[in-house]
Amino acid sequence: MAKTVAIGIQSFAEIIEGNYFYIDKTPFIKEWWESGDSVTLITRPRRFGKTLNMSMLERFFSLDYAGRGDLFEGLSIWQEEKYRELQGTYPVISLSFANIKEEGFQMTRKKI
């Protein structure tokens, strides 16, 4: 059965659990983890998957998703034992401004 392309879904878990079409971007986890950078700035054009990638990172590292390796089974990152052991082992604070589209600072601040 062909998979459905999910348009507008920004939750990694929702895409995986819904069995939607997903291009495996989990090699980014390994690339980022091994880079050793103290700060990472991710800039991409609108609608390029920034929020989805951040959702993927959160689901991978967050203590809140410990034991949720099922989300990554069959994906590239899950082939390496080192990364299977990292899944769900860090406290993660995740903030998204994807839905904040105010015209001025005060309204933006209020929406946050």
Tab-separated table of N, CA, C and O in Angstrom:
chain	number	residue	atom	x	y	z
A	1	MET	N	0.832	-1.178	0.000
A	1	MET	CA	0.000	0.000	0.000
A	1	MET	C	0.882	1.249	0.000
A	1	MET	O	1.824	1.362	0.771
A	2	ALA	N	0.594	2.201	-0.853
A	2	ALA	CA	1.365	3.433	-0.964
A	2	ALA	C	1.153	4.293	0.272
A	2	ALA	O	0.054	4.365	0.814
A	3	LYS	N	2.213	4.948	0.678
A	3	LYS	CA	2.114	5.835	1.834
A	3	LYS	C	1.577	7.197	1.392
A	3	LYS	O	1.812	7.650	0.287
A	4	THR	N	0.885	7.840	2.292
A	4	THR	CA	0.335	9.163	2.044
A	4	THR	C	1.379	10.213	2.380
A	4	THR	O	2.105	10.091	3.368
A	5	VAL	N	1.458	11.255	1.573
A	5	VAL	CA	2.332	12.380	1.867
A	5	VAL	C	1.580	13.300	2.819
A	5	VAL	O	0.498	13.778	2.507
A	6	ALA	N	2.158	13.521	3.980
A	6	ALA	CA	1.523	14.358	5.005
A	6	ALA	C	1.958	15.800	4.795
A	6	ALA	O	3.126	16.126	4.948
A	7	ILE	N	1.032	16.634	4.445
A	7	ILE	CA	1.343	18.044	4.215
A	7	ILE	C	0.985	18.842	5.461
A	7	ILE	O	-0.126	18.751	5.970
A	8	GLY	N	1.952	19.596	5.959
A	8	GLY	CA	1.704	20.474	7.095
A	8	GLY	C	1.894	19.840	8.459
A	8	GLY	O	1.751	20.504	9.464
A	9	ILE	N	2.209	18.546	8.519
A	9	ILE	CA	2.445	17.902	9.819
A	9	ILE	C	3.885	18.166	10.226
A	9	ILE	O	4.811	17.832	9.485
A	10	GLN	N	4.069	18.765	11.395
A	10	GLN	CA	5.398	19.131	11.858
A	10	GLN	C	5.873	18.266	13.018
A	10	GLN	O	6.917	18.519	13.580
A	11	SER	N	5.119	17.238	13.352
A	11	SER	CA	5.478	16.348	14.452
A	11	SER	C	6.070	15.054	13.896
A	11	SER	O	5.402	14.314	13.174
A	12	PHE	N	7.328	14.800	14.255
A	12	PHE	CA	8.002	13.585	13.813
A	12	PHE	C	7.229	12.348	14.244
A	12	PHE	O	6.985	11.443	13.444
A	13	ALA	N	6.796	12.319	15.503
A	13	ALA	CA	6.070	11.153	16.016
A	13	ALA	C	4.778	10.925	15.245
A	13	ALA	O	4.433	9.786	14.914
A	14	GLU	N	4.068	11.991	14.929
A	14	GLU	CA	2.812	11.865	14.204
A	14	GLU	C	3.044	11.303	12.791
A	14	GLU	O	2.261	10.477	12.309
A	15	ILE	N	4.108	11.718	12.152
A	15	ILE	CA	4.413	11.211	10.812
A	15	ILE	C	4.765	9.732	10.873
A	15	ILE	O	4.269	8.934	10.077
A	16	ILE	N	5.601	9.336	11.820
A	16	ILE	CA	6.014	7.939	11.931
A	16	ILE	C	4.844	7.062	12.357
A	16	ILE	O	4.591	6.015	11.756
A	17	GLU	N	4.129	7.484	13.389
A	17	GLU	CA	3.004	6.683	13.888
A	17	GLU	C	1.863	6.603	12.875
A	17	GLU	O	1.146	5.606	12.827
A	18	GLY	N	1.714	7.636	12.056
A	18	GLY	CA	0.671	7.641	11.036
A	18	GLY	C	1.078	6.912	9.766
A	18	GLY	O	0.311	6.816	8.820
A	19	ASN	N	2.326	6.409	9.757
A	19	ASN	CA	2.869	5.693	8.610
A	19	ASN	C	2.820	6.539	7.332
A	19	ASN	O	2.545	6.030	6.252
A	20	TYR	N	3.086	7.836	7.488
A	20	TYR	CA	3.137	8.733	6.346
A	20	TYR	C	4.488	8.610	5.661
A	20	TYR	O	5.473	8.152	6.250
A	21	PHE	N	4.548	9.048	4.427
A	21	PHE	CA	5.796	9.064	3.671
A	21	PHE	C	6.783	9.977	4.394
A	21	PHE	O	6.451	11.095	4.763
A	22	TYR	N	8.004	9.488	4.608
A	22	TYR	CA	9.013	10.258	5.324
A	22	TYR	C	10.377	9.984	4.709
A	22	TYR	O	10.783	8.826	4.577
A	23	ILE	N	11.059	11.037	4.301
A	23	ILE	CA	12.430	10.901	3.819
A	23	ILE	C	13.324	10.920	5.049
A	23	ILE	O	13.302	11.864	5.839
A	24	ASP	N	14.103	9.855	5.230
A	24	ASP	CA	14.917	9.671	6.427
A	24	ASP	C	15.965	10.772	6.560
A	24	ASP	O	16.914	10.841	5.794
A	25	LYS	N	15.776	11.623	7.548
A	25	LYS	CA	16.737	12.689	7.833
A	25	LYS	C	17.505	12.414	9.120
A	25	LYS	O	18.175	13.297	9.654
A	26	THR	N	17.409	11.182	9.626
A	26	THR	CA	18.098	10.869	10.878
A	26	THR	C	19.623	10.893	10.770
A	26	THR	O	20.273	11.030	11.814
A	27	PRO	N	20.240	10.805	9.572
A	27	PRO	CA	21.705	10.981	9.546
A	27	PRO	C	22.127	12.349	10.092
A	27	PRO	O	23.251	12.520	10.552
A	28	PHE	N	21.206	13.311	10.075
A	28	PHE	CA	21.493	14.621	10.655
A	28	PHE	C	21.806	14.502	12.142
A	28	PHE	O	22.659	15.231	12.662
A	29	ILE	N	21.149	13.587	12.838
A	29	ILE	CA	21.395	13.404	14.280
A	29	ILE	C	22.860	13.045	14.502
A	29	ILE	O	23.548	13.657	15.317
A	30	LYS	N	23.350	12.080	13.756
A	30	LYS	CA	24.747	11.647	13.885
A	30	LYS	C	25.701	12.766	13.484
A	30	LYS	O	26.672	13.042	14.190
A	31	GLU	N	25.418	13.411	12.371
A	31	GLU	CA	26.284	14.494	11.893
A	31	GLU	C	26.372	15.614	12.922
A	31	GLU	O	27.450	16.110	13.239
A	32	TRP	N	25.217	16.005	13.478
A	32	TRP	CA	25.192	17.070	14.474
A	32	TRP	C	25.888	16.635	15.755
A	32	TRP	O	26.691	17.371	16.331
A	33	TRP	N	25.613	15.437	16.235
A	33	TRP	CA	26.171	14.938	17.487
A	33	TRP	C	27.698	14.865	17.412
A	33	TRP	O	28.393	15.203	18.364
A	34	GLU	N	28.208	14.437	16.282
A	34	GLU	CA	29.652	14.252	16.139
A	34	GLU	C	30.388	15.530	15.744
A	34	GLU	O	31.615	15.548	15.745
A	35	SER	N	29.663	16.592	15.424
A	35	SER	CA	30.316	17.831	14.991
A	35	SER	C	31.080	18.499	16.133
A	35	SER	O	32.065	19.191	15.894
A	36	GLY	N	30.606	18.323	17.367
A	36	GLY	CA	31.270	18.922	18.515
A	36	GLY	C	31.023	20.411	18.653
A	36	GLY	O	31.665	21.071	19.462
A	37	ASP	N	30.106	20.950	17.872
A	37	ASP	CA	29.811	22.374	17.957
A	37	ASP	C	29.160	22.706	19.296
A	37	ASP	O	28.348	21.950	19.797
A	38	SER	N	29.518	23.856	19.843
A	38	SER	CA	28.881	24.271	21.088
A	38	SER	C	27.561	24.998	20.810
A	38	SER	O	26.697	25.063	21.682
A	39	VAL	N	27.426	25.535	19.618
A	39	VAL	CA	26.200	26.219	19.203
A	39	VAL	C	25.889	25.805	17.776
A	39	VAL	O	26.789	25.698	16.950
A	40	THR	N	24.621	25.574	17.498
A	40	THR	CA	24.208	25.215	16.143
A	40	THR	C	23.103	26.156	15.700
A	40	THR	O	22.113	26.332	16.404
A	41	LEU	N	23.284	26.756	14.550
A	41	LEU	CA	22.267	27.617	13.958
A	41	LEU	C	21.756	26.906	12.713
A	41	LEU	O	22.527	26.589	11.813
A	42	ILE	N	20.464	26.648	12.691
A	42	ILE	CA	19.871	25.956	11.548
A	42	ILE	C	19.029	26.971	10.782
A	42	ILE	O	17.995	27.420	11.259
A	43	THR	N	19.519	27.346	9.620
A	43	THR	CA	18.791	28.293	8.782
A	43	THR	C	18.417	27.602	7.482
A	43	THR	O	19.229	26.950	6.853
A	44	ARG	N	17.177	27.718	7.137
A	44	ARG	CA	16.664	27.163	5.889
A	44	ARG	C	15.492	28.040	5.450
A	44	ARG	O	14.891	28.733	6.270
A	45	PRO	N	15.122	27.979	4.194
A	45	PRO	CA	13.950	28.750	3.751
A	45	PRO	C	12.671	28.250	4.429
A	45	PRO	O	12.628	27.150	4.988
A	46	ARG	N	11.630	29.043	4.338
A	46	ARG	CA	10.318	28.638	4.853
A	46	ARG	C	9.918	27.322	4.224
A	46	ARG	O	10.227	27.042	3.080
A	47	ARG	N	9.188	26.505	4.994
A	47	ARG	CA	8.620	25.234	4.525
A	47	ARG	C	9.695	24.218	4.141
A	47	ARG	O	9.497	23.368	3.301
A	48	PHE	N	10.870	24.315	4.760
A	48	PHE	CA	11.986	23.435	4.421
A	48	PHE	C	12.172	22.307	5.434
A	48	PHE	O	13.050	21.489	5.288
A	49	GLY	N	11.365	22.274	6.492
A	49	GLY	CA	11.430	21.177	7.440
A	49	GLY	C	12.186	21.452	8.727
A	49	GLY	O	12.560	20.508	9.430
A	50	LYS	N	12.404	22.703	9.058
A	50	LYS	CA	13.138	23.019	10.291
A	50	LYS	C	12.408	22.509	11.525
A	50	LYS	O	13.002	21.856	12.378
A	51	THR	N	11.113	22.792	11.617
A	51	THR	CA	10.337	22.378	12.785
A	51	THR	C	10.251	20.855	12.866
A	51	THR	O	10.382	20.275	13.949
A	52	LEU	N	10.087	20.194	11.738
A	52	LEU	CA	10.053	18.728	11.723
A	52	LEU	C	11.394	18.153	12.173
A	52	LEU	O	11.432	17.197	12.960
A	53	ASN	N	12.495	18.737	11.726
A	53	ASN	CA	13.809	18.249	12.161
A	53	ASN	C	14.020	18.468	13.656
A	53	ASN	O	14.581	17.618	14.344
A	54	MET	N	13.563	19.603	14.177
A	54	MET	CA	13.688	19.851	15.611
A	54	MET	C	12.818	18.872	16.394
A	54	MET	O	13.210	18.392	17.461
A	55	SER	N	11.653	18.543	15.863
A	55	SER	CA	10.782	17.552	16.489
A	55	SER	C	11.467	16.188	16.507
A	55	SER	O	11.415	15.462	17.500
A	56	MET	N	12.141	15.848	15.413
A	56	MET	CA	12.878	14.583	15.339
A	56	MET	C	13.976	14.547	16.408
A	56	MET	O	14.121	13.553	17.127
A	57	LEU	N	14.726	15.639	16.529
A	57	LEU	CA	15.789	15.703	17.537
A	57	LEU	C	15.227	15.574	18.949
A	57	LEU	O	15.795	14.873	19.791
A	58	GLU	N	14.129	16.255	19.206
A	58	GLU	CA	13.498	16.170	20.527
A	58	GLU	C	13.087	14.733	20.829
A	58	GLU	O	13.359	14.212	21.914
A	59	ARG	N	12.419	14.079	19.891
A	59	ARG	CA	11.970	12.696	20.100
A	59	ARG	C	13.149	11.753	20.273
A	59	ARG	O	13.061	10.759	20.957
A	60	PHE	N	14.258	12.082	19.671
A	60	PHE	CA	15.423	11.210	19.794
A	60	PHE	C	16.113	11.357	21.144
A	60	PHE	O	16.408	10.366	21.801
A	61	PHE	N	16.358	12.587	21.567
A	61	PHE	CA	17.173	12.803	22.764
A	61	PHE	C	16.388	12.930	24.068
A	61	PHE	O	16.916	12.614	25.127
A	62	SER	N	15.160	13.384	24.035
A	62	SER	CA	14.434	13.754	25.244
A	62	SER	C	14.124	12.590	26.184
A	62	SER	O	13.688	11.520	25.752
A	63	LEU	N	14.315	12.861	27.471
A	63	LEU	CA	13.936	11.896	28.505
A	63	LEU	C	12.448	11.558	28.419
A	63	LEU	O	12.037	10.453	28.769
A	64	ASP	N	11.648	12.518	27.946
A	64	ASP	CA	10.209	12.296	27.827
A	64	ASP	C	9.873	11.195	26.822
A	64	ASP	O	8.764	10.668	26.835
A	65	TYR	N	10.816	10.881	25.947
A	65	TYR	CA	10.588	9.850	24.932
A	65	TYR	C	11.517	8.655	25.114
A	65	TYR	O	11.730	7.889	24.176
A	66	ALA	N	12.053	8.502	26.315
A	66	ALA	CA	12.888	7.331	26.607
A	66	ALA	C	12.062	6.078	26.348
A	66	ALA	O	10.885	6.008	26.680
A	67	GLY	N	12.681	5.117	25.722
A	67	GLY	CA	11.978	3.874	25.418
A	67	GLY	C	11.125	3.952	24.168
A	67	GLY	O	10.389	3.021	23.862
A	68	ARG	N	11.191	5.052	23.448
A	68	ARG	CA	10.402	5.197	22.228
A	68	ARG	C	11.271	4.955	20.991
A	68	ARG	O	11.127	5.603	19.962
A	69	GLY	N	12.155	3.999	21.099
A	69	GLY	CA	12.991	3.627	19.960
A	69	GLY	C	12.173	3.159	18.782
A	69	GLY	O	12.651	3.170	17.643
A	70	ASP	N	10.923	2.757	19.038
A	70	ASP	CA	10.052	2.311	17.946
A	70	ASP	C	9.875	3.396	16.889
A	70	ASP	O	9.638	3.089	15.720
A	71	LEU	N	10.018	4.663	17.286
A	71	LEU	CA	9.891	5.748	16.327
A	71	LEU	C	11.043	5.761	15.323
A	71	LEU	O	10.914	6.318	14.238
A	72	PHE	N	12.161	5.155	15.697
A	72	PHE	CA	13.364	5.220	14.868
A	72	PHE	C	13.737	3.888	14.218
A	72	PHE	O	14.654	3.849	13.408
A	73	GLU	N	13.019	2.836	14.571
A	73	GLU	CA	13.312	1.533	13.969
A	73	GLU	C	13.122	1.612	12.461
A	73	GLU	O	12.156	2.180	11.975
A	74	GLY	N	14.079	1.069	11.736
A	74	GLY	CA	14.020	1.095	10.284
A	74	GLY	C	14.630	2.344	9.675
A	74	GLY	O	14.762	2.443	8.463
A	75	LEU	N	15.003	3.308	10.516
A	75	LEU	CA	15.641	4.518	10.020
A	75	LEU	C	17.155	4.412	10.204
A	75	LEU	O	17.652	3.617	11.004
A	76	SER	N	17.881	5.207	9.471
A	76	SER	CA	19.340	5.144	9.426
A	76	SER	C	20.004	5.183	10.805
A	76	SER	O	20.900	4.390	11.090
A	77	ILE	N	19.576	6.085	11.673
A	77	ILE	CA	20.221	6.276	12.976
A	77	ILE	C	20.140	5.024	13.842
A	77	ILE	O	20.994	4.777	14.677
A	78	TRP	N	19.129	4.205	13.618
A	78	TRP	CA	18.887	3.038	14.464
A	78	TRP	C	19.807	1.871	14.125
A	78	TRP	O	19.829	0.868	14.824
A	79	GLN	N	20.596	1.995	13.095
A	79	GLN	CA	21.506	0.919	12.708
A	79	GLN	C	22.745	0.848	13.587
A	79	GLN	O	23.437	-0.161	13.598
A	80	GLU	N	23.023	1.910	14.329
A	80	GLU	CA	24.227	1.946	15.160
A	80	GLU	C	23.864	1.850	16.645
A	80	GLU	O	23.095	2.654	17.157
A	81	GLU	N	24.452	0.881	17.301
A	81	GLU	CA	24.192	0.633	18.724
A	81	GLU	C	24.466	1.874	19.569
A	81	GLU	O	23.709	2.179	20.486
A	82	LYS	N	25.530	2.599	19.246
A	82	LYS	CA	25.901	3.807	20.001
A	82	LYS	C	24.730	4.790	20.067
A	82	LYS	O	24.460	5.377	21.113
A	83	TYR	N	24.019	4.926	18.983
A	83	TYR	CA	22.909	5.878	18.941
A	83	TYR	C	21.631	5.297	19.522
A	83	TYR	O	20.818	6.036	20.078
A	84	ARG	N	21.468	4.015	19.438
A	84	ARG	CA	20.308	3.401	20.107
A	84	ARG	C	20.408	3.631	21.616
A	84	ARG	O	19.403	3.839	22.284
A	85	GLU	N	21.631	3.607	22.143
A	85	GLU	CA	21.837	3.832	23.572
A	85	GLU	C	21.628	5.299	23.966
A	85	GLU	O	21.302	5.592	25.108
A	86	LEU	N	21.804	6.233	23.035
A	86	LEU	CA	21.612	7.661	23.317
A	86	LEU	C	20.140	8.061	23.341
A	86	LEU	O	19.781	9.066	23.949
A	87	GLN	N	19.300	7.282	22.683
A	87	GLN	CA	17.892	7.672	22.548
A	87	GLN	C	17.229	7.799	23.914
A	87	GLN	O	17.291	6.909	24.737
A	88	GLY	N	16.620	8.959	24.145
A	88	GLY	CA	15.870	9.194	25.377
A	88	GLY	C	16.709	9.401	26.615
A	88	GLY	O	16.279	9.075	27.716
A	89	THR	N	17.912	9.966	26.475
A	89	THR	CA	18.807	10.072	27.629
A	89	THR	C	19.138	11.500	28.075
A	89	THR	O	19.956	11.679	28.974
A	90	TYR	N	18.514	12.503	27.483
A	90	TYR	CA	18.852	13.882	27.821
A	90	TYR	C	17.600	14.707	28.116
A	90	TYR	O	16.574	14.521	27.475
A	91	PRO	N	17.728	15.651	29.053
A	91	PRO	CA	16.615	16.598	29.227
A	91	PRO	C	16.635	17.559	28.033
A	91	PRO	O	17.690	18.032	27.635
A	92	VAL	N	15.483	17.812	27.463
A	92	VAL	CA	15.392	18.673	26.284
A	92	VAL	C	14.349	19.755	26.534
A	92	VAL	O	13.247	19.470	26.997
A	93	ILE	N	14.725	20.969	26.227
A	93	ILE	CA	13.775	22.076	26.231
A	93	ILE	C	13.544	22.415	24.768
A	93	ILE	O	14.477	22.722	24.039
A	94	SER	N	12.306	22.334	24.354
A	94	SER	CA	11.983	22.571	22.950
A	94	SER	C	10.996	23.725	22.838
A	94	SER	O	9.921	23.697	23.424
A	95	LEU	N	11.393	24.727	22.071
A	95	LEU	CA	10.537	25.875	21.816
A	95	LEU	C	10.369	26.015	20.313
A	95	LEU	O	11.336	25.940	19.573
A	96	SER	N	9.154	26.219	19.870
A	96	SER	CA	8.907	26.447	18.454
A	96	SER	C	8.154	27.755	18.287
A	96	SER	O	7.180	28.021	18.982
A	97	PHE	N	8.617	28.542	17.360
A	97	PHE	CA	7.962	29.797	17.034
A	97	PHE	C	7.253	29.689	15.692
A	97	PHE	O	6.881	30.696	15.093
A	98	ALA	N	7.063	28.476	15.213
A	98	ALA	CA	6.474	28.238	13.897
A	98	ALA	C	5.078	28.831	13.758
A	98	ALA	O	4.706	29.276	12.680
A	99	ASN	N	4.296	28.849	14.821
A	99	ASN	CA	2.923	29.346	14.734
A	99	ASN	C	2.760	30.778	15.231
A	99	ASN	O	1.646	31.256	15.390
A	100	ILE	N	3.874	31.444	15.483
A	100	ILE	CA	3.812	32.823	15.959
A	100	ILE	C	4.076	33.742	14.771
A	100	ILE	O	5.188	33.805	14.261
A	101	LYS	N	3.030	34.394	14.337
A	101	LYS	CA	3.121	35.232	13.154
A	101	LYS	C	2.468	36.592	13.417
A	101	LYS	O	1.532	36.979	12.746
A	102	GLU	N	2.976	37.271	14.401
A	102	GLU	CA	2.428	38.568	14.777
A	102	GLU	C	3.196	39.681	14.064
A	102	GLU	O	4.322	39.481	13.623
A	103	GLU	N	2.596	40.851	13.989
A	103	GLU	CA	3.218	41.960	13.266
A	103	GLU	C	4.141	42.814	14.117
A	103	GLU	O	5.043	43.449	13.597
A	104	GLY	N	3.931	42.835	15.419
A	104	GLY	CA	4.751	43.675	16.269
A	104	GLY	C	5.352	42.907	17.431
A	104	GLY	O	4.936	41.796	17.758
A	105	PHE	N	6.340	43.536	18.060
A	105	PHE	CA	7.055	42.907	19.161
A	105	PHE	C	6.133	42.576	20.330
A	105	PHE	O	6.197	41.474	20.882
A	106	GLN	N	5.310	43.514	20.737
A	106	GLN	CA	4.458	43.304	21.909
A	106	GLN	C	3.512	42.124	21.712
A	106	GLN	O	3.344	41.300	22.617
A	107	MET	N	2.877	42.033	20.560
A	107	MET	CA	1.957	40.922	20.304
A	107	MET	C	2.722	39.598	20.170
A	107	MET	O	2.251	38.551	20.605
A	108	THR	N	3.906	39.666	19.590
A	108	THR	CA	4.740	38.463	19.478
A	108	THR	C	5.110	37.961	20.868
A	108	THR	O	4.994	36.787	21.161
A	109	ARG	N	5.555	38.883	21.709
A	109	ARG	CA	5.924	38.533	23.084
A	109	ARG	C	4.741	37.932	23.849
A	109	ARG	O	4.878	36.951	24.563
A	110	LYS	N	3.577	38.531	23.666
A	110	LYS	CA	2.359	38.032	24.335
A	110	LYS	C	2.019	36.625	23.850
A	110	LYS	O	1.632	35.772	24.636
A	111	LYS	N	2.172	36.379	22.561
A	111	LYS	CA	1.847	35.071	21.984
A	111	LYS	C	2.806	33.982	22.495
A	111	LYS	O	2.413	32.854	22.702
A	112	ILE	N	4.065	34.367	22.699
A	112	ILE	CA	5.055	33.412	23.211
A	112	ILE	C	4.671	33.013	24.621
A	112	ILE	O	4.693	31.902	25.015
